[in-house]
PDB file of C-alpha atoms in Angstrom:
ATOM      1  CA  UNK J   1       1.742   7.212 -33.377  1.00  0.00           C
ATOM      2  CA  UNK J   2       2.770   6.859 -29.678  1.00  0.00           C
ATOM      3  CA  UNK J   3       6.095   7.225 -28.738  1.00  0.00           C
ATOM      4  CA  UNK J   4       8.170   4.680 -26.503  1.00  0.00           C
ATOM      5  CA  UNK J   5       7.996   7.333 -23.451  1.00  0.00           C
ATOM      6  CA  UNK J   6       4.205   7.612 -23.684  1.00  0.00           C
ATOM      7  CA  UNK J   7       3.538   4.096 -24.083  1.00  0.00           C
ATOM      8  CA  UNK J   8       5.816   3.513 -21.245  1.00  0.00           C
ATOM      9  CA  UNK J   9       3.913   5.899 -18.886  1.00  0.00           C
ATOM     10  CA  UNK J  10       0.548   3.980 -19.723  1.00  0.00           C
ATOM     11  CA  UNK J  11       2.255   0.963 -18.087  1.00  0.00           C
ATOM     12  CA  UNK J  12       4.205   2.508 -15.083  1.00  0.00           C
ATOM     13  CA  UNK J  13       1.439   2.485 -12.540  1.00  0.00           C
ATOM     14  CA  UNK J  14       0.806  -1.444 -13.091  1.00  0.00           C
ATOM     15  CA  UNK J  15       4.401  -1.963 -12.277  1.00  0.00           C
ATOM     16  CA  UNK J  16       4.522  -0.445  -9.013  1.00  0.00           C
ATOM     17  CA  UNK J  17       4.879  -3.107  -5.974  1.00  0.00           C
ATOM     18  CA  UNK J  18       6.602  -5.878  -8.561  1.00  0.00           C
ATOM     19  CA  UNK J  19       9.724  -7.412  -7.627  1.00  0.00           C
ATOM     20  CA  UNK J  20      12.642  -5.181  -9.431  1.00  0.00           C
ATOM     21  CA  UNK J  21      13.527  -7.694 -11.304  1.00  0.00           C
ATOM     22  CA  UNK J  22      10.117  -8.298 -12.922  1.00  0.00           C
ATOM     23  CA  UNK J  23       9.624  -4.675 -13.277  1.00  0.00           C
ATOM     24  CA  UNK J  24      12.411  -4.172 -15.073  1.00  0.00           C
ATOM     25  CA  UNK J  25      11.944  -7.576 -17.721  1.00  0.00           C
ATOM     26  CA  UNK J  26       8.621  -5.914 -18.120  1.00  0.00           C
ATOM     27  CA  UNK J  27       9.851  -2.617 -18.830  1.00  0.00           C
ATOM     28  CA  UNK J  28      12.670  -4.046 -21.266  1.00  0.00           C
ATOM     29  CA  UNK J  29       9.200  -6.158 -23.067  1.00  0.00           C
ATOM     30  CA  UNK J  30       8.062  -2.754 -23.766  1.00  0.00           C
ATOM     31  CA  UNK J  31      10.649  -1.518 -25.181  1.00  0.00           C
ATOM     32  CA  UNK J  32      11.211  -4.279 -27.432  1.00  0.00           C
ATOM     33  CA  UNK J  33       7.607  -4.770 -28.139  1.00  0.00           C
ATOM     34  CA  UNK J  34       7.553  -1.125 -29.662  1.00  0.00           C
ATOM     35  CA  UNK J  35      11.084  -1.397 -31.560  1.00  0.00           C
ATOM     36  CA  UNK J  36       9.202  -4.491 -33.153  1.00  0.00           C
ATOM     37  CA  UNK J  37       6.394  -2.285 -34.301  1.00  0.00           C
ATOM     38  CA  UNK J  38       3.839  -3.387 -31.502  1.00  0.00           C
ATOM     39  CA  UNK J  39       2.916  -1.480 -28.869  1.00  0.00           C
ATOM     40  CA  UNK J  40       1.879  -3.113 -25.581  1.00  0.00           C
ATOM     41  CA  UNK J  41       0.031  -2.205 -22.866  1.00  0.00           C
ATOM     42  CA  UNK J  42       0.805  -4.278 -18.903  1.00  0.00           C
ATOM     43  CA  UNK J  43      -2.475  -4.617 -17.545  1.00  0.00           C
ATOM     44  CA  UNK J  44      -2.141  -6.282 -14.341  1.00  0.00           C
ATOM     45  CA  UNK J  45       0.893  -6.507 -12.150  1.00  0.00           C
ATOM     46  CA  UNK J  46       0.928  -6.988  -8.424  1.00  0.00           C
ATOM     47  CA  UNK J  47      -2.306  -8.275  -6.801  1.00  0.00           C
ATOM     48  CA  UNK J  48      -3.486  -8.474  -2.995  1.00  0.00           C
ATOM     49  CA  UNK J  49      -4.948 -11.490  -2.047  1.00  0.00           C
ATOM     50  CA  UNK J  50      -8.374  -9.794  -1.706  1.00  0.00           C
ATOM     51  CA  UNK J  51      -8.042  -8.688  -5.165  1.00  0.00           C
ATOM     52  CA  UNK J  52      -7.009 -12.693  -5.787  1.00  0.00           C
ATOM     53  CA  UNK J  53     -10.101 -13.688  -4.104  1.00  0.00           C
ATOM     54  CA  UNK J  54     -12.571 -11.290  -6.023  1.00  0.00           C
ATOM     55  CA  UNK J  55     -11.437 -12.833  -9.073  1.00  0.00           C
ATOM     56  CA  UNK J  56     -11.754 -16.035  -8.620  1.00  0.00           C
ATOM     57  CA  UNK J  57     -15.432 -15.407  -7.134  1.00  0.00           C
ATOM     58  CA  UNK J  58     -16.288 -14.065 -11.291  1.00  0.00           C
ATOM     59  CA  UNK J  59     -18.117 -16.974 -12.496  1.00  0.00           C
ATOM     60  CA  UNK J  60     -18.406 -19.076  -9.562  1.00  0.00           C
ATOM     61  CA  UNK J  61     -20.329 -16.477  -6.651  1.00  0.00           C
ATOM     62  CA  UNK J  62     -20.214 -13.662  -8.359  1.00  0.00           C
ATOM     63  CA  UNK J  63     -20.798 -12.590 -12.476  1.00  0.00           C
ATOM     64  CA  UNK J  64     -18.750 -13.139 -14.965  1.00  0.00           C
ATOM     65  CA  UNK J  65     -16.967 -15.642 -16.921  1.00  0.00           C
ATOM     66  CA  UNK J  66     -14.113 -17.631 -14.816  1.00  0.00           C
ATOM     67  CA  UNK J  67     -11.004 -15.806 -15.322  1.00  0.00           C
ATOM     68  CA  UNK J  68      -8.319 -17.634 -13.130  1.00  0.00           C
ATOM     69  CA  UNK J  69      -8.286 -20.986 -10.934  1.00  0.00           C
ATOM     70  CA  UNK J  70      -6.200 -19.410  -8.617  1.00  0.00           C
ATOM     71  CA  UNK J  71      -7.428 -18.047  -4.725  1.00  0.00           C
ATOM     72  CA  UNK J  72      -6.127 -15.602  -2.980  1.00  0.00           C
ATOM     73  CA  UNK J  73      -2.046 -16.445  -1.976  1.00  0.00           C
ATOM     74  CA  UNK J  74      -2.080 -18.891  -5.376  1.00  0.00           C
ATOM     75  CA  UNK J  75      -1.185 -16.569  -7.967  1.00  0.00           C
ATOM     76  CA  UNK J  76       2.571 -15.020  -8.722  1.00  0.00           C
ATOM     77  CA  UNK J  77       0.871 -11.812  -9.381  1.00  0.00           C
ATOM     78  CA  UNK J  78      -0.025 -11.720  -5.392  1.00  0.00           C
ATOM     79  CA  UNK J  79       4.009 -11.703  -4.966  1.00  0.00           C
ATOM     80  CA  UNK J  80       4.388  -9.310  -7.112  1.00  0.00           C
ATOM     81  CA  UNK J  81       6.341 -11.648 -10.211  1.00  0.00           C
ATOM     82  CA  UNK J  82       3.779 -11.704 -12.764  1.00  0.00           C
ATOM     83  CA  UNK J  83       1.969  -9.382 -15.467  1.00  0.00           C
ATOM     84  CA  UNK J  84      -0.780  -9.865 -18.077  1.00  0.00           C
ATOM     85  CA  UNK J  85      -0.216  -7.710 -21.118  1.00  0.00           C
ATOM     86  CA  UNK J  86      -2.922  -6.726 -23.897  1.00  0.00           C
ATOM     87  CA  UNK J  87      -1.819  -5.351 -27.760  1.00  0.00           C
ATOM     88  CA  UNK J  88      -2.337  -1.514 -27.635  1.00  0.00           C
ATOM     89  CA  UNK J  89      -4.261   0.226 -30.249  1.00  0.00           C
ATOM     90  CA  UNK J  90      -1.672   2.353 -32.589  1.00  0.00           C
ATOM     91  CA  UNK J  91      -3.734   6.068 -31.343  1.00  0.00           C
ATOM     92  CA  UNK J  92      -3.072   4.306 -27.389  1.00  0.00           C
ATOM     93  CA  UNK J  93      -7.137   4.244 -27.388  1.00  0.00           C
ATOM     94  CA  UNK J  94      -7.944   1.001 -26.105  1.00  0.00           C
ATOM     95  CA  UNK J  95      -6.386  -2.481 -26.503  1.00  0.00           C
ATOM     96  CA  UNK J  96      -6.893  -5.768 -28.150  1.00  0.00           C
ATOM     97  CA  UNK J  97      -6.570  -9.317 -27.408  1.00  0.00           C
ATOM     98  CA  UNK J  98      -6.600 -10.350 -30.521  1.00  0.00           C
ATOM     99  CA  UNK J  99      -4.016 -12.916 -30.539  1.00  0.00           C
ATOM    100  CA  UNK J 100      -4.118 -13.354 -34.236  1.00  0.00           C
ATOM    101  CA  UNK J 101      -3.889  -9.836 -35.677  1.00  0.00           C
ATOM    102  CA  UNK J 102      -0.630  -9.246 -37.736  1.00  0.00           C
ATOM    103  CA  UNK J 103      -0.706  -5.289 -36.871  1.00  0.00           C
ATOM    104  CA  UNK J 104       3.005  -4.868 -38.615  1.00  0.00           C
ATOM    105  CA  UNK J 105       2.297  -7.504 -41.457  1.00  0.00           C
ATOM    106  CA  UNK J 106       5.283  -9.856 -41.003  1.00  0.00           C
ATOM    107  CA  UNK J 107       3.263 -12.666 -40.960  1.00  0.00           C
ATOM    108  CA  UNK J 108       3.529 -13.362 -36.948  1.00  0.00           C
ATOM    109  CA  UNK J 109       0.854 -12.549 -35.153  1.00  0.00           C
ATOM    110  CA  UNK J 110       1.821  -9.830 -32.734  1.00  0.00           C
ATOM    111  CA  UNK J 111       0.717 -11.614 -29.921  1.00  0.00           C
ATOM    112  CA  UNK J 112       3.642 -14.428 -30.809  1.00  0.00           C
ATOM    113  CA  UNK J 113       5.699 -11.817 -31.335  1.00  0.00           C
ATOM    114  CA  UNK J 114       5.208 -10.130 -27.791  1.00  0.00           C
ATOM    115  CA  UNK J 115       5.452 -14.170 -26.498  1.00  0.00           C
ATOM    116  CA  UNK J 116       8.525 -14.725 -28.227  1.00  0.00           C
ATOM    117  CA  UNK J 117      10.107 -11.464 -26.662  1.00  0.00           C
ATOM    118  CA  UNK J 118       9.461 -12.004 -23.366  1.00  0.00           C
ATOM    119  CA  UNK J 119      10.541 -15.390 -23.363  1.00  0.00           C
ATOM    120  CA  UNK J 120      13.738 -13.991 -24.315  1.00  0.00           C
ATOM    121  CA  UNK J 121      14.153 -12.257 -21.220  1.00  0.00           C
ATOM    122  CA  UNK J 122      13.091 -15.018 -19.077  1.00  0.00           C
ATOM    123  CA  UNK J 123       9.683 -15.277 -18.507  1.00  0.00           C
ATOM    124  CA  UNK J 124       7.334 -18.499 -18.451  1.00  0.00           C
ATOM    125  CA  UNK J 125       3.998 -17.862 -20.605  1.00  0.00           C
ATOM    126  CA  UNK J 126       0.263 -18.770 -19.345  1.00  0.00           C
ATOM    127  CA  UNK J 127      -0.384 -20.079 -23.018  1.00  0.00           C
ATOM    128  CA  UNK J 128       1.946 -22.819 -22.173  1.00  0.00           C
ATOM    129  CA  UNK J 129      -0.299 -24.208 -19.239  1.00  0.00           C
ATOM    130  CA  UNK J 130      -1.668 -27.669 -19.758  1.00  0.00           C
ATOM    131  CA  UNK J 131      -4.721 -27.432 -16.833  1.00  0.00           C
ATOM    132  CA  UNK J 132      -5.597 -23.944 -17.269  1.00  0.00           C
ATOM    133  CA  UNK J 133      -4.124 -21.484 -20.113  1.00  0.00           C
ATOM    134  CA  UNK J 134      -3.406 -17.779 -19.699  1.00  0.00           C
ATOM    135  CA  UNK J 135      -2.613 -16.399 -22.631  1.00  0.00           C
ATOM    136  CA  UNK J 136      -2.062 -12.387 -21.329  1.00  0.00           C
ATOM    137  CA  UNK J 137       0.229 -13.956 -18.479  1.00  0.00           C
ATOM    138  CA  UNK J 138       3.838 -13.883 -17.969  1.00  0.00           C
ATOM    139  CA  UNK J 139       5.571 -14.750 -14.603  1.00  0.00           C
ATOM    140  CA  UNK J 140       9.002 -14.831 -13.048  1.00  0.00           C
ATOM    141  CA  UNK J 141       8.843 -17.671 -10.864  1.00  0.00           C
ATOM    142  CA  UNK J 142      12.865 -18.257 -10.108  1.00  0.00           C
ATOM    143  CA  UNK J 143      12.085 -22.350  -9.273  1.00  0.00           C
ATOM    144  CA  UNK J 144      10.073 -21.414  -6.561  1.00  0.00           C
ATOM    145  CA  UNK J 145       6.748 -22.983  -6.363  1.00  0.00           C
ATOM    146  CA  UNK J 146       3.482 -21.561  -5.069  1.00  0.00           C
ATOM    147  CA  UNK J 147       3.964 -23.963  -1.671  1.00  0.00           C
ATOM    148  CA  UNK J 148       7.430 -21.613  -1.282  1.00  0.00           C
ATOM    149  CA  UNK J 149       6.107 -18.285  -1.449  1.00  0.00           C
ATOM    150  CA  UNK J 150       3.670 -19.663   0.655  1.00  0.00           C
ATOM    151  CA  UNK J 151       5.903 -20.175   3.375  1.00  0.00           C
ATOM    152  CA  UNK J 152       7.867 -17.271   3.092  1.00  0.00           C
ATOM    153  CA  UNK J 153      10.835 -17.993   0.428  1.00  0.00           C
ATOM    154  CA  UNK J 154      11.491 -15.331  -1.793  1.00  0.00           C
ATOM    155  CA  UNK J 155      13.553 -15.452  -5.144  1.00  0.00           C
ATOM    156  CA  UNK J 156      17.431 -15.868  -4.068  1.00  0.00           C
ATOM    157  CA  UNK J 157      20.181 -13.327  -4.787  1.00  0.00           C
ATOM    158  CA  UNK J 158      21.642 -16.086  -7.227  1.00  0.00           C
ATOM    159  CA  UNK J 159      18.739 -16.081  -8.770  1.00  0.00           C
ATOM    160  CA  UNK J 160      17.520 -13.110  -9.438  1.00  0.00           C
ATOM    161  CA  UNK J 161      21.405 -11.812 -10.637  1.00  0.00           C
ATOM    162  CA  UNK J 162      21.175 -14.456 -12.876  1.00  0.00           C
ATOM    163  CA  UNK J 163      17.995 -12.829 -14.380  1.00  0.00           C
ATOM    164  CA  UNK J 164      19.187  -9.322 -14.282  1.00  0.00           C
ATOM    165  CA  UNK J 165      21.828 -10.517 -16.435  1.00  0.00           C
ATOM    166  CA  UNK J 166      19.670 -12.131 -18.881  1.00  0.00           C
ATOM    167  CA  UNK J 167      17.223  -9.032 -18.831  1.00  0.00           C
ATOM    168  CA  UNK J 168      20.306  -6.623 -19.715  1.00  0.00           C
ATOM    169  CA  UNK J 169      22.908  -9.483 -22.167  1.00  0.00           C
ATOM    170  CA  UNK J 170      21.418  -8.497 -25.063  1.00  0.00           C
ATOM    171  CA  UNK J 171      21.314  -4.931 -24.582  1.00  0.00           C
ATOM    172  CA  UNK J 172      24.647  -4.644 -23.089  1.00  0.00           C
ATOM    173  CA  UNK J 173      26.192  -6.498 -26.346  1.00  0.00           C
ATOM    174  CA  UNK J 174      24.139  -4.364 -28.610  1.00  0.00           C
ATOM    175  CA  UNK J 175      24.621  -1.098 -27.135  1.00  0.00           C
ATOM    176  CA  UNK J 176      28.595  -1.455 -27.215  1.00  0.00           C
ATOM    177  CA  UNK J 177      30.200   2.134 -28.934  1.00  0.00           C
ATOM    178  CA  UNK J 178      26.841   3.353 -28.800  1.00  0.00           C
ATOM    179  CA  UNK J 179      24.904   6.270 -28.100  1.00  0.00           C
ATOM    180  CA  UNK J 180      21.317   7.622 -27.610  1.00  0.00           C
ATOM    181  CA  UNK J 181      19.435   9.647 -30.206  1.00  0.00           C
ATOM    182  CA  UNK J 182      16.175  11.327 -30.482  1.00  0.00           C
ATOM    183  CA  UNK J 183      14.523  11.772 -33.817  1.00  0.00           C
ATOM    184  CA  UNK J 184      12.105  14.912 -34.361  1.00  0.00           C
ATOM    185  CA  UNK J 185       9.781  16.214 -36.775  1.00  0.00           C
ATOM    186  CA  UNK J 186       9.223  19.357 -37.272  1.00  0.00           C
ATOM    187  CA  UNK J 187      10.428  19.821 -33.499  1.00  0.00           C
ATOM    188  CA  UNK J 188       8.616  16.990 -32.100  1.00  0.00           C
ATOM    189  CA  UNK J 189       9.933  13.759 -30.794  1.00  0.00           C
ATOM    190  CA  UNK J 190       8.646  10.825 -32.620  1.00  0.00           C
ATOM    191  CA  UNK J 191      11.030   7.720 -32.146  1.00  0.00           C
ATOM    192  CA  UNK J 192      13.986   6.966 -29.729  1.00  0.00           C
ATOM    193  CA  UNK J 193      16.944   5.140 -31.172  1.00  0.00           C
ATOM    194  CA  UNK J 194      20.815   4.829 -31.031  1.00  0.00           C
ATOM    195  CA  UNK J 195      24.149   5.957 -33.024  1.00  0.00           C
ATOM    196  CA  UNK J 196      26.276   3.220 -33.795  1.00  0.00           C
ATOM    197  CA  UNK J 197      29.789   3.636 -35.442  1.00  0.00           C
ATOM    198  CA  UNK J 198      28.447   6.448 -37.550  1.00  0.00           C
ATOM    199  CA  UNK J 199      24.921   5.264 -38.270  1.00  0.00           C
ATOM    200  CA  UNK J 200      21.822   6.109 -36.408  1.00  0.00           C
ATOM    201  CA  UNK J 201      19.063   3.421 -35.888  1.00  0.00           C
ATOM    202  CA  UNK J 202      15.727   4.366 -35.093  1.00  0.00           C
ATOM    203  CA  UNK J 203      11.972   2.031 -35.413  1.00  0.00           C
ATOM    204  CA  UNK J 204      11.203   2.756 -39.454  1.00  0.00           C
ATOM    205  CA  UNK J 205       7.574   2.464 -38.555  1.00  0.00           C
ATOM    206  CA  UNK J 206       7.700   5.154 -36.388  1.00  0.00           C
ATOM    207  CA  UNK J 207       9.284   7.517 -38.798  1.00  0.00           C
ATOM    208  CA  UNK J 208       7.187   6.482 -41.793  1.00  0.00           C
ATOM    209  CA  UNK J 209       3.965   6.715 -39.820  1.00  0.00           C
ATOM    210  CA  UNK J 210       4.877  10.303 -38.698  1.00  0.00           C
ATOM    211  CA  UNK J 211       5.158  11.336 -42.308  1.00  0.00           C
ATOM    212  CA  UNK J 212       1.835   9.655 -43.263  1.00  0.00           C
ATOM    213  CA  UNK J 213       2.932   6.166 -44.920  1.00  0.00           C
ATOM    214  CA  UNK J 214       2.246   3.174 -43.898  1.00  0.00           C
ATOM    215  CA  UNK J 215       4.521   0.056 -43.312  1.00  0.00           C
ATOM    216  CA  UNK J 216       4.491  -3.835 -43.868  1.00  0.00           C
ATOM    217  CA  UNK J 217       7.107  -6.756 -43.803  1.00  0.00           C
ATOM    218  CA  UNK J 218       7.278  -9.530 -46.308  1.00  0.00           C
ATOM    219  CA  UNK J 219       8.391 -12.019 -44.891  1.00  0.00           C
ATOM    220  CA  UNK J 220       8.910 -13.741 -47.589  1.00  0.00           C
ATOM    221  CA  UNK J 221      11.691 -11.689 -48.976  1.00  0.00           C
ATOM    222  CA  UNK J 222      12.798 -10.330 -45.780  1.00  0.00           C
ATOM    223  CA  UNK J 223      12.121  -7.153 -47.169  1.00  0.00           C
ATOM    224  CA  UNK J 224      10.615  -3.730 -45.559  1.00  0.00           C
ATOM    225  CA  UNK J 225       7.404  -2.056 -47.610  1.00  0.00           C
ATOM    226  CA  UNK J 226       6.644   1.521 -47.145  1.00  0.00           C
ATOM    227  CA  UNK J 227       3.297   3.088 -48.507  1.00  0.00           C
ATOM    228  CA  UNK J 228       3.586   6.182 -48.956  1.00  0.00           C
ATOM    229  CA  UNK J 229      -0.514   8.414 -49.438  1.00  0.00           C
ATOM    230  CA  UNK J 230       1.751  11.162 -50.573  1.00  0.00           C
TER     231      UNK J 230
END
């Protein structure tokens, strides 16, 4: 089992060159990904318009299956306010795209459940597209159209405050009287968490998984099932 640090640094690279703002509701997606139980991976983040133009050639010059309708300049990613995400593999070997595995058994596919979180924090979703759908994609477009970025707008202070707060509402309500814990086992780290009047909250999958049970969700019952081997 990964922790939230090593998932994280799996990611970082793809968010270099974003706009902060994106970077950071990307980061926060992790992070709420893996307190849900499902890691993620960000697979592509900013884009140069060469790189644009190279995909859009798969499947029309060049081999391949189409991937994107968009040329160089007509994609958020080449303005650096868009990712793709894939569902990471528990062991952080490869990914999936599988959008209707149910990895944590709650009976949402994780792939909803990553959509549903990022939403939350503000961004639009490919899978919503009526011409063309994108189902890894999520964007921060701040109102501004492709024809804007075009011509040299970029997202407005207003605009992007407003987003930042969004991005940080939740967490700023939640972490109130709080502080940060670490969990080890036998003197390694294997979940982060929080202390809240007297209580500390950590991810029970990632404690159950370190000590070799397994975990599911009935949803249902609303109720938490650990396996234990042992």
């Amino acid at each position: 089992m990964l922790t939230l640090a090593q998932i994280k640094a799996k990611s970082a690279a793809r968010l270099k060159g974003l706009h902060p703002v994106v970077s950071a509701a990307a980061d926060k997606l992790i992070e709420r990904c893996y307190t849900c139980g499902i890691p993620i991976l960000i697979t592509q983040g900013l884009r140069t318009f060469a790189e644009q133009d190279r995909l859009f050639a798969q499947g029309r010059t060049a081999a391949g299956g189409i991937v994107t309708n968009a040329k160089g300049g007509y994609s958020y990613h080449n303005y650096g306010l868009a990712v793709d995400f894939a569902l990471l593999l528990p062991d952080g070997s490869g990914v999936s795209w599988d959008m209707k595995s149910d990895g944590d058994r709650d009976g949402t596919s994780d792939w909803h459940e990553v959509v549903q979180q990022a939403k939350a924090l503000g961004f639009e979703w490919g899978g919503d597209w009526t011409s063309f759908k994108d189902y890894p994609h999520f964007q921060l477009s701040f109102d501004l159209t492709i024809a804007n970025l075009l011509a040299g707008t970029r997202p407005a202070p207003s605009a992007v405050e407003a987003a930042y707060m969004l991005i940080n509402r939740e967490e700023s309500q939640t972490m109130t009287n709080t502080v940060s814990a670490v969990v080890n086992l036998n003197g390694c780290k294997i979940a982060e968490g929080y202390i809240k009047e007297g209580l500390t909250y950590v991810p029970v999958r990632a404690v159950a998984e370190a000590l070799g049970a397994s975990v599911g969700f009935n949803a249902a019952t609303r109720t938490v099932e650990i396996t234990s081997s042992r």
